[in-house]
Tab-separated table of C-alpha atoms in Angstrom:
chain	number	residue	atom	x	y	z
A	1	MET	CA	-63.699	-96.483	-66.009
A	2	ARG	CA	-60.968	-94.738	-67.930
A	3	ILE	CA	-57.730	-95.350	-66.060
A	4	LEU	CA	-54.273	-93.866	-66.604
A	5	TYR	CA	-51.477	-96.107	-65.336
A	6	LEU	CA	-48.239	-94.167	-64.806
A	7	ALA	CA	-45.077	-96.266	-64.521
A	8	ASP	CA	-41.345	-95.788	-64.853
A	9	THR	CA	-41.044	-98.754	-67.221
A	10	TYR	CA	-43.436	-101.007	-69.125
A	11	ARG	CA	-43.146	-103.507	-71.943
A	12	PRO	CA	-40.901	-104.345	-73.741
A	13	ALA	CA	-38.787	-103.891	-70.562
A	14	ARG	CA	-38.566	-106.814	-68.125
A	15	THR	CA	-37.886	-104.753	-65.017
A	16	ALA	CA	-39.640	-105.365	-61.697
A	17	CYS	CA	-41.750	-102.269	-62.398
A	18	ALA	CA	-42.720	-103.418	-65.904
A	19	ASN	CA	-43.491	-106.979	-64.803
A	20	ARG	CA	-45.826	-105.900	-61.987
A	21	THR	CA	-47.482	-103.189	-64.057
A	22	ALA	CA	-48.159	-105.537	-66.979
A	23	VAL	CA	-50.094	-107.960	-64.772
A	24	LEU	CA	-52.092	-105.247	-62.977
A	25	VAL	CA	-52.926	-103.474	-66.231
A	26	GLY	CA	-53.993	-106.798	-67.735
A	27	ALA	CA	-56.340	-107.468	-64.817
A	28	LEU	CA	-57.910	-104.013	-65.104
A	29	ARG	CA	-58.494	-104.513	-68.826
A	30	ASP	CA	-59.903	-108.000	-68.281
A	31	ALA	CA	-62.403	-106.400	-65.876
A	32	GLY	CA	-63.619	-104.171	-68.706
A	33	HIS	CA	-61.820	-100.929	-67.894
A	34	ASP	CA	-60.195	-98.701	-70.519
A	35	VAL	CA	-56.557	-98.464	-69.425
A	36	SER	CA	-53.912	-96.203	-70.967
A	37	VAL	CA	-50.312	-96.779	-69.893
A	38	LEU	CA	-47.860	-93.888	-69.645
A	39	ALA	CA	-44.255	-95.048	-69.254
A	40	SER	CA	-40.773	-93.664	-69.862
A	41	THR	CA	-38.651	-94.303	-72.932
A	42	ASP	CA	-36.359	-96.333	-70.650
A	43	SER	CA	-38.858	-99.087	-71.426
A	44	LEU	CA	-37.388	-99.276	-74.930
A	45	ILE	CA	-33.732	-99.708	-73.925
A	46	GLY	CA	-32.506	-102.993	-75.364
A	47	ALA	CA	-35.704	-103.705	-77.278
A	48	PRO	CA	-35.095	-105.997	-80.256
A	49	GLU	CA	-35.110	-104.414	-83.700
A	50	GLY	CA	-38.548	-104.448	-85.242
A	51	TYR	CA	-40.295	-104.968	-81.896
A	52	GLU	CA	-43.996	-104.174	-82.209
A	53	LEU	CA	-44.882	-101.731	-79.473
A	54	PRO	CA	-47.890	-102.654	-77.314
A	55	ALA	CA	-51.217	-100.955	-77.951
A	56	GLY	CA	-52.531	-98.417	-75.479
A	57	VAL	CA	-49.081	-97.282	-74.348
A	58	THR	CA	-47.570	-93.784	-74.593
A	59	TYR	CA	-43.853	-93.324	-73.874
A	60	PHE	CA	-42.702	-90.023	-72.407
A	61	GLU	CA	-39.156	-88.866	-73.121
A	62	THR	CA	-36.510	-88.977	-70.416
A	63	PHE	CA	-32.744	-89.095	-70.102
A	64	PRO	CA	-31.815	-92.743	-70.797
A	65	LEU	CA	-30.766	-94.524	-67.627
A	66	VAL	CA	-28.162	-96.787	-69.206
A	67	GLU	CA	-25.390	-95.966	-66.727
A	68	LYS	CA	-26.948	-95.717	-63.260
A	69	THR	CA	-24.881	-92.934	-61.691
A	70	LEU	CA	-26.365	-90.477	-59.184
A	71	VAL	CA	-26.275	-87.611	-61.686
A	72	ASN	CA	-27.908	-89.711	-64.396
A	73	ARG	CA	-30.636	-90.848	-62.004
A	74	PHE	CA	-31.499	-87.246	-61.145
A	75	ARG	CA	-31.524	-86.221	-64.809
A	76	ASN	CA	-33.701	-89.225	-65.604
A	77	ASN	CA	-36.141	-88.776	-62.704
A	78	PHE	CA	-36.590	-85.002	-62.880
A	79	GLY	CA	-36.810	-84.911	-66.670
A	80	GLY	CA	-39.182	-87.857	-66.768
A	81	ALA	CA	-41.464	-86.386	-64.103
A	82	ARG	CA	-41.809	-83.200	-66.139
A	83	GLU	CA	-42.373	-84.968	-69.471
A	84	ALA	CA	-44.946	-87.346	-67.979
A	85	VAL	CA	-47.224	-84.427	-67.090
A	86	LYS	CA	-46.887	-82.999	-70.600
A	87	ALA	CA	-47.671	-86.348	-72.201
A	88	ALA	CA	-50.726	-86.889	-69.980
A	89	ASP	CA	-52.214	-83.583	-71.127
A	90	GLY	CA	-52.792	-85.048	-74.588
A	91	LEU	CA	-54.447	-88.273	-73.455
A	92	GLY	CA	-57.875	-86.959	-72.512
A	93	ASP	CA	-59.810	-87.330	-69.276
A	94	PHE	CA	-59.569	-90.152	-66.755
A	95	ASP	CA	-61.537	-91.350	-63.765
A	96	VAL	CA	-58.531	-92.849	-61.972
A	97	VAL	CA	-54.777	-92.267	-62.113
A	98	VAL	CA	-52.557	-95.097	-60.838
A	99	CYS	CA	-48.877	-94.441	-60.178
A	100	THR	CA	-46.360	-97.120	-59.242
A	101	THR	CA	-43.226	-96.124	-57.323
A	102	PRO	CA	-40.186	-96.011	-57.242
A	103	PRO	CA	-39.046	-93.677	-58.608
A	104	LEU	CA	-40.725	-91.598	-55.931
A	105	LEU	CA	-40.525	-88.392	-57.957
A	106	LEU	CA	-43.016	-89.838	-60.431
A	107	THR	CA	-45.698	-89.561	-57.751
A	108	SER	CA	-45.391	-85.759	-58.007
A	109	SER	CA	-46.373	-86.075	-61.659
A	110	ALA	CA	-49.283	-88.321	-60.730
A	111	VAL	CA	-50.580	-85.812	-58.180
A	112	LYS	CA	-50.529	-83.039	-60.795
A	113	ILE	CA	-52.146	-85.229	-63.453
A	114	ALA	CA	-54.915	-86.436	-61.120
A	115	ARG	CA	-55.743	-82.864	-60.108
A	116	ARG	CA	-55.877	-81.673	-63.718
A	117	LYS	CA	-58.070	-84.619	-64.722
A	118	ARG	CA	-60.147	-84.405	-61.524
A	119	ALA	CA	-59.439	-88.089	-61.090
A	120	LYS	CA	-58.969	-90.368	-58.108
A	121	LEU	CA	-55.327	-91.171	-57.293
A	122	VAL	CA	-53.963	-94.636	-56.456
A	123	VAL	CA	-50.329	-95.001	-55.376
A	124	ASP	CA	-48.733	-98.442	-55.733
A	125	VAL	CA	-45.682	-98.627	-53.439
A	126	ARG	CA	-43.137	-101.281	-54.441
A	127	ASP	CA	-40.410	-99.796	-52.200
A	128	VAL	CA	-41.014	-97.301	-49.401
A	129	TRP	CA	-38.856	-94.251	-50.058
A	130	PRO	CA	-36.760	-92.863	-48.514
A	131	ASP	CA	-36.800	-95.688	-45.947
A	132	VAL	CA	-35.205	-98.193	-48.322
A	133	ALA	CA	-32.328	-95.772	-48.943
A	134	TYR	CA	-31.802	-95.408	-45.186
A	135	GLU	CA	-31.836	-99.187	-44.748
A	136	MET	CA	-29.263	-99.643	-47.505
A	137	GLY	CA	-27.075	-96.884	-46.089
A	138	SER	CA	-27.357	-94.698	-49.205
A	139	PHE	CA	-28.022	-91.594	-47.082
A	140	GLU	CA	-29.182	-90.730	-43.577
A	141	PRO	CA	-32.460	-89.458	-42.080
A	142	GLY	CA	-32.289	-85.699	-41.693
A	143	SER	CA	-29.932	-85.333	-44.664
A	144	LEU	CA	-30.823	-83.062	-47.581
A	145	TYR	CA	-31.788	-86.071	-49.710
A	146	GLY	CA	-33.766	-87.597	-46.855
A	147	ARG	CA	-35.785	-84.453	-46.181
A	148	PHE	CA	-36.467	-83.984	-49.894
A	149	PHE	CA	-37.799	-87.489	-50.441
A	150	GLU	CA	-39.806	-87.455	-47.202
A	151	HIS	CA	-41.506	-84.268	-48.429
A	152	ILE	CA	-42.354	-85.854	-51.804
A	153	ALA	CA	-43.719	-88.973	-50.099
A	154	ARG	CA	-45.915	-86.987	-47.692
A	155	LYS	CA	-47.468	-85.040	-50.572
A	156	ALA	CA	-48.202	-88.225	-52.504
A	157	TYR	CA	-49.852	-89.987	-49.562
A	158	ALA	CA	-51.868	-86.900	-48.629
A	159	ALA	CA	-53.218	-86.624	-52.180
A	160	SER	CA	-53.968	-90.333	-52.633
A	161	ASP	CA	-57.393	-91.938	-52.424
A	162	LEU	CA	-55.890	-95.420	-52.087
A	163	VAL	CA	-52.412	-96.760	-51.363
A	164	VAL	CA	-51.395	-100.359	-52.103
A	165	SER	CA	-48.108	-102.097	-51.337
A	166	VAL	CA	-46.364	-105.407	-51.920
A	167	SER	CA	-45.517	-106.904	-48.508
A	168	PRO	CA	-47.034	-107.059	-45.014
A	169	GLY	CA	-44.138	-105.079	-43.542
A	170	LYS	CA	-44.528	-102.283	-46.065
A	171	VAL	CA	-48.264	-102.090	-45.460
A	172	GLU	CA	-47.751	-101.721	-41.707
A	173	LYS	CA	-45.068	-99.088	-42.243
A	174	LEU	CA	-47.337	-97.064	-44.526
A	175	LYS	CA	-50.450	-97.186	-42.357
A	176	GLY	CA	-49.003	-94.541	-40.065
A	177	ARG	CA	-48.223	-92.239	-42.988
A	178	VAL	CA	-51.343	-92.380	-45.121
A	179	PRO	CA	-53.827	-89.854	-43.653
A	180	ASP	CA	-56.797	-92.214	-43.336
A	181	GLY	CA	-54.615	-95.290	-42.884
A	182	ARG	CA	-56.131	-97.007	-45.910
A	183	VAL	CA	-53.356	-99.198	-47.241
A	184	VAL	CA	-54.096	-102.478	-49.004
A	185	LEU	CA	-51.779	-105.459	-49.487
A	186	VAL	CA	-51.329	-106.443	-53.154
A	187	PRO	CA	-48.251	-108.712	-53.223
A	188	ASN	CA	-46.175	-109.495	-56.292
A	189	GLY	CA	-46.188	-113.290	-56.212
A	190	ILE	CA	-45.455	-115.552	-59.143
A	191	ASP	CA	-46.544	-114.403	-62.586
A	192	GLU	CA	-48.337	-117.505	-63.853
A	193	THR	CA	-47.396	-116.705	-67.449
A	194	PHE	CA	-43.759	-117.260	-66.435
A	195	LEU	CA	-44.576	-120.930	-65.883
A	196	GLU	CA	-45.866	-121.201	-69.454
A	197	SER	CA	-42.363	-120.536	-70.833
A	198	ASP	CA	-40.730	-123.485	-72.561
A	199	GLU	CA	-37.270	-124.529	-71.478
A	200	ASP	CA	-34.433	-123.372	-73.725
A	201	PRO	CA	-32.541	-126.397	-75.109
A	202	ILE	CA	-29.801	-124.217	-76.605
A	203	LEU	CA	-29.064	-122.609	-73.234
A	204	PHE	CA	-29.163	-126.029	-71.597
A	205	GLU	CA	-26.524	-127.374	-73.986
A	206	ARG	CA	-24.351	-124.254	-74.033
A	207	LEU	CA	-24.057	-124.056	-70.258
A	208	ARG	CA	-24.062	-127.822	-69.660
A	209	LEU	CA	-26.832	-127.537	-67.110
A	210	ASP	CA	-26.696	-131.283	-66.428
A	211	ASP	CA	-23.015	-131.112	-65.453
A	212	GLY	CA	-22.411	-131.184	-61.684
A	213	LEU	CA	-23.908	-129.227	-58.815
A	214	ILE	CA	-25.173	-125.775	-59.813
A	215	CYS	CA	-25.980	-122.671	-57.781
A	216	ALA	CA	-27.747	-120.065	-59.930
A	217	TYR	CA	-28.257	-116.357	-59.403
A	218	VAL	CA	-30.734	-114.645	-61.754
A	219	GLY	CA	-31.236	-110.894	-61.640
A	220	ASN	CA	-29.550	-107.525	-61.649
A	221	ILE	CA	-25.839	-107.650	-60.866
A	222	GLY	CA	-25.649	-104.353	-59.012
A	223	LEU	CA	-24.293	-102.902	-55.806
A	224	ALA	CA	-27.617	-103.403	-54.033
A	225	GLN	CA	-27.476	-107.194	-54.431
A	226	GLY	CA	-24.335	-107.785	-52.365
A	227	LEU	CA	-23.082	-110.583	-54.619
A	228	GLY	CA	-19.591	-110.466	-53.151
A	229	THR	CA	-20.900	-112.901	-50.533
A	230	LEU	CA	-21.728	-115.406	-53.255
A	231	LEU	CA	-18.145	-115.228	-54.499
A	232	ASP	CA	-16.998	-115.880	-50.929
A	233	ILE	CA	-19.001	-119.111	-50.931
A	234	ALA	CA	-17.801	-120.071	-54.398
A	235	LYS	CA	-14.186	-119.624	-53.382
A	236	VAL	CA	-14.392	-122.304	-50.682
A	237	ARG	CA	-16.699	-124.671	-52.612
A	238	PRO	CA	-14.808	-125.332	-55.872
A	239	GLY	CA	-16.868	-128.448	-56.567
A	240	VAL	CA	-19.991	-126.379	-57.227
A	241	ARG	CA	-20.626	-124.348	-60.381
A	242	PHE	CA	-21.924	-120.823	-59.701
A	243	LEU	CA	-23.823	-119.369	-62.660
A	244	LEU	CA	-24.719	-115.680	-62.559
A	245	PHE	CA	-27.397	-114.591	-65.044
A	246	GLY	CA	-27.929	-110.884	-65.658
A	247	ASP	CA	-25.969	-107.677	-65.914
A	248	GLY	CA	-25.427	-104.513	-63.925
A	249	ALA	CA	-23.089	-101.965	-62.418
A	250	ASP	CA	-21.195	-104.485	-60.275
A	251	ARG	CA	-20.591	-107.158	-62.896
A	252	ALA	CA	-17.198	-105.887	-64.068
A	253	SER	CA	-15.808	-105.633	-60.541
A	254	LEU	CA	-17.086	-109.101	-59.626
A	255	GLU	CA	-15.553	-110.587	-62.772
A	256	ALA	CA	-12.260	-108.864	-61.976
A	257	ARG	CA	-12.307	-110.219	-58.435
A	258	ALA	CA	-13.078	-113.763	-59.591
A	259	GLU	CA	-10.152	-113.636	-62.020
A	260	ALA	CA	-7.743	-112.022	-59.545
A	261	GLU	CA	-8.539	-114.560	-56.815
A	262	GLY	CA	-8.676	-117.553	-59.124
A	263	ILE	CA	-12.326	-118.356	-58.469
A	264	GLY	CA	-12.709	-120.462	-61.580
A	265	ASN	CA	-16.076	-122.026	-60.754
A	266	VAL	CA	-18.003	-118.757	-61.270
A	267	GLU	CA	-19.493	-118.131	-64.711
A	268	PHE	CA	-21.104	-114.863	-65.823
A	269	CYS	CA	-23.772	-115.933	-68.290
A	270	GLY	CA	-25.315	-112.601	-69.351
A	271	LYS	CA	-28.969	-111.690	-69.683
A	272	VAL	CA	-31.611	-114.296	-70.474
A	273	ASN	CA	-35.302	-114.106	-71.324
A	274	ALA	CA	-38.123	-115.744	-69.361
A	275	SER	CA	-37.468	-119.066	-71.061
A	276	GLY	CA	-33.800	-118.876	-70.071
A	277	VAL	CA	-34.665	-117.981	-66.479
A	278	ARG	CA	-37.017	-120.941	-66.188
A	279	THR	CA	-34.434	-123.277	-67.734
A	280	ALA	CA	-31.724	-122.179	-65.303
A	281	LEU	CA	-33.961	-122.463	-62.243
A	282	LYS	CA	-35.419	-125.827	-63.238
A	283	ARG	CA	-31.913	-127.279	-63.596
A	284	ALA	CA	-30.128	-125.611	-60.664
A	285	ASP	CA	-29.635	-127.340	-57.332
A	286	VAL	CA	-29.808	-124.038	-55.434
A	287	SER	CA	-30.935	-120.515	-56.318
A	288	TYR	CA	-29.236	-117.644	-54.499
A	289	VAL	CA	-31.606	-114.788	-53.566
A	290	PRO	CA	-29.928	-111.920	-51.689
A	291	LEU	CA	-30.807	-108.609	-50.114
A	292	VAL	CA	-27.836	-106.410	-49.298
A	293	SER	CA	-28.925	-105.725	-45.704
A	294	SER	CA	-31.050	-107.465	-43.068
A	295	ARG	CA	-32.549	-104.020	-42.388
A	296	LEU	CA	-34.613	-104.535	-45.553
A	297	ARG	CA	-37.062	-106.611	-43.539
A	298	ASP	CA	-40.154	-105.741	-45.558
A	299	SER	CA	-38.732	-106.658	-48.987
A	300	ILE	CA	-39.576	-109.898	-50.815
A	301	PRO	CA	-37.494	-110.338	-53.989
A	302	THR	CA	-39.587	-111.441	-56.962
A	303	LYS	CA	-36.821	-113.819	-58.001
A	304	MET	CA	-37.606	-115.944	-54.935
A	305	TYR	CA	-41.168	-116.583	-56.148
A	306	GLU	CA	-39.808	-117.659	-59.529
A	307	ALA	CA	-37.253	-120.035	-58.031
A	308	LEU	CA	-39.781	-121.659	-55.694
A	309	ALA	CA	-42.348	-121.979	-58.485
A	310	CYS	CA	-39.699	-123.857	-60.495
A	311	GLY	CA	-39.111	-126.168	-57.542
A	312	CYS	CA	-35.599	-124.815	-57.002
A	313	PRO	CA	-34.416	-124.641	-53.364
A	314	VAL	CA	-33.501	-121.116	-52.278
A	315	LEU	CA	-30.536	-119.856	-50.300
A	316	LEU	CA	-31.924	-116.549	-49.032
A	317	ALA	CA	-29.705	-113.795	-47.654
A	318	ALA	CA	-32.396	-111.817	-45.856
A	319	GLU	CA	-34.520	-111.539	-42.746
A	320	GLY	CA	-38.114	-110.462	-42.194
A	321	ASP	CA	-40.973	-110.945	-44.673
A	322	ALA	CA	-38.906	-112.841	-47.254
A	323	ALA	CA	-37.591	-115.296	-44.643
A	324	ASP	CA	-41.128	-115.811	-43.305
A	325	LEU	CA	-42.391	-116.682	-46.782
A	326	LEU	CA	-39.525	-119.118	-47.365
A	327	ASP	CA	-40.206	-120.805	-44.019
A	328	ALA	CA	-43.878	-121.174	-44.947
A	329	CYS	CA	-42.931	-122.787	-48.255
A	330	GLY	CA	-40.221	-124.959	-46.720
A	331	LEU	CA	-37.977	-125.169	-49.798
A	332	GLY	CA	-34.735	-123.523	-48.741
A	333	ALA	CA	-32.701	-121.955	-45.963
A	334	HIS	CA	-31.897	-118.401	-44.938
A	335	ALA	CA	-29.434	-116.345	-42.940
A	336	ALA	CA	-28.645	-112.672	-42.440
A	337	PRO	CA	-26.678	-111.168	-45.335
A	338	GLU	CA	-24.150	-109.774	-42.822
A	339	ASP	CA	-23.357	-113.301	-41.532
A	340	PRO	CA	-21.219	-115.052	-44.167
A	341	ALA	CA	-20.525	-118.040	-41.899
A	342	ALA	CA	-24.258	-118.675	-41.422
A	343	LEU	CA	-24.874	-118.326	-45.169
A	344	GLN	CA	-22.083	-120.798	-45.875
A	345	SER	CA	-23.572	-123.238	-43.374
A	346	ALA	CA	-27.059	-122.857	-44.872
A	347	PHE	CA	-25.663	-123.433	-48.366
A	348	ASP	CA	-23.919	-126.617	-47.262
A	349	ARG	CA	-27.094	-127.916	-45.630
A	350	LEU	CA	-29.041	-127.454	-48.847
A	351	LEU	CA	-26.491	-129.482	-50.807
A	352	GLU	CA	-25.924	-132.170	-48.177
A	353	ARG	CA	-29.635	-132.893	-47.701
A	354	PRO	CA	-31.246	-132.319	-51.103
A	355	PHE	CA	-35.014	-132.042	-51.361
A	356	SER	CA	-36.949	-134.855	-52.995
A	357	ASP	CA	-38.756	-134.391	-56.290
A	358	GLU	CA	-42.035	-134.690	-54.364
A	359	LYS	CA	-41.033	-131.853	-52.007
A	360	ARG	CA	-39.995	-129.629	-54.901
A	361	SER	CA	-43.242	-130.289	-56.733
A	362	ALA	CA	-45.302	-129.605	-53.618
A	363	ALA	CA	-43.493	-126.319	-53.011
A	364	SER	CA	-44.109	-125.243	-56.596
A	365	LYS	CA	-47.798	-126.026	-56.289
A	366	TRP	CA	-48.013	-124.177	-52.960
A	367	VAL	CA	-46.492	-120.998	-54.401
A	368	VAL	CA	-48.856	-120.952	-57.373
A	369	GLU	CA	-51.915	-121.647	-55.215
A	370	ASN	CA	-51.079	-119.137	-52.490
A	371	HIS	CA	-48.952	-116.485	-54.195
A	372	SER	CA	-50.297	-116.023	-57.718
A	373	ARG	CA	-49.693	-112.516	-59.025
A	374	GLN	CA	-52.783	-112.823	-61.204
A	375	LYS	CA	-54.995	-113.638	-58.193
A	376	PHE	CA	-53.560	-110.715	-56.252
A	377	ALA	CA	-54.195	-108.484	-59.277
A	378	ASN	CA	-57.907	-109.258	-59.009
A	379	VAL	CA	-57.815	-107.900	-55.444
A	380	PHE	CA	-56.195	-104.751	-56.844
A	381	VAL	CA	-59.031	-104.344	-59.364
A	382	LYS	CA	-61.752	-104.785	-56.747
A	383	GLU	CA	-60.122	-102.248	-54.422
A	384	ILE	CA	-59.969	-99.645	-57.193
A	385	GLU	CA	-63.570	-100.308	-58.222
A	386	GLU	CA	-64.734	-99.997	-54.618
A	387	MET	CA	-62.724	-96.811	-54.058
A	388	ALA	CA	-63.941	-95.129	-57.251
A	389	GLY	CA	-67.420	-96.615	-57.624
A	390	LYS	CA	-69.285	-93.957	-55.692
A	391	ASN	CA	-67.666	-91.137	-57.656
A	392	VAL	CA	-67.557	-92.381	-61.248
């Protein structure tokens, strides 16, 4: 089949969207399908000079989402949705169009493209919009934004031939919204290529990763992560080093708070590549994995898979699907993000009763065997082939 895969970001970006898309596209190509990727120019933000762009990828122009304000998001999403349709016109015919969301508005482009190409439409839902915005308190049901996004979502589901999503809770939520109820679970899991990364000896030396107890956070440092709670823990546990890897809209305010309150055991380490992430998680005593609200019950942060695969115990600020997965693995503790006392207690338990090397190794093996992103990607391929086989 000829397949068009429409995504907000792709390589060289290392976003959640790009990481998932790269594995699913790879599985489709390994199965013999001709896959063209259509992604926004946001994919190129921060790319190293002289980077060789991947083959089979077309980048559509959009307003660069460097500063993630509301106005910039709208300019980025609306402009990108329009340019994606234009770019698809020059790519020929396709049997299947796959669109991964968020951003939800990109599904409108996918619907138009699939109709023009007379292709089947697959919608890959990483976050259910606008539900996730309601759960985070960004806006309310019945608001102008809420009604707008609900309308876009209904149109996408009505036009789709197959819907896939990343967690059991999301699948159940979507079954009542997709007209024929056909929603398939294709989780994220651990990208096995991540485990092929070598450790970074320079990072190890620079951050003295063998010096004392370490709690690591790796990911976006934004408002949605609720990292103020981690600073609360750091403030009352000065004997532990708290290393925050990444960048984002909330970094400056967190740094200012740490300085103002004299929280000297928090270090902001900047962005790292896959090798740096693996090095930090292999050497940390605890990895902090937060969701900003316990209402996000159907979300499973990818960073938790990576920590567990590295044998790093997880302090999870979440309830629902993510907590269930952590319980099944057995390498960590969790509490509601709104309960700082319970999170503090869980953190102390992890440090007071450290896991053995055997337990860490067993947890790592369990994650790879049961939650491999590559294995789940093969399910994705089979579902698309089954859906499209009778019509291609």
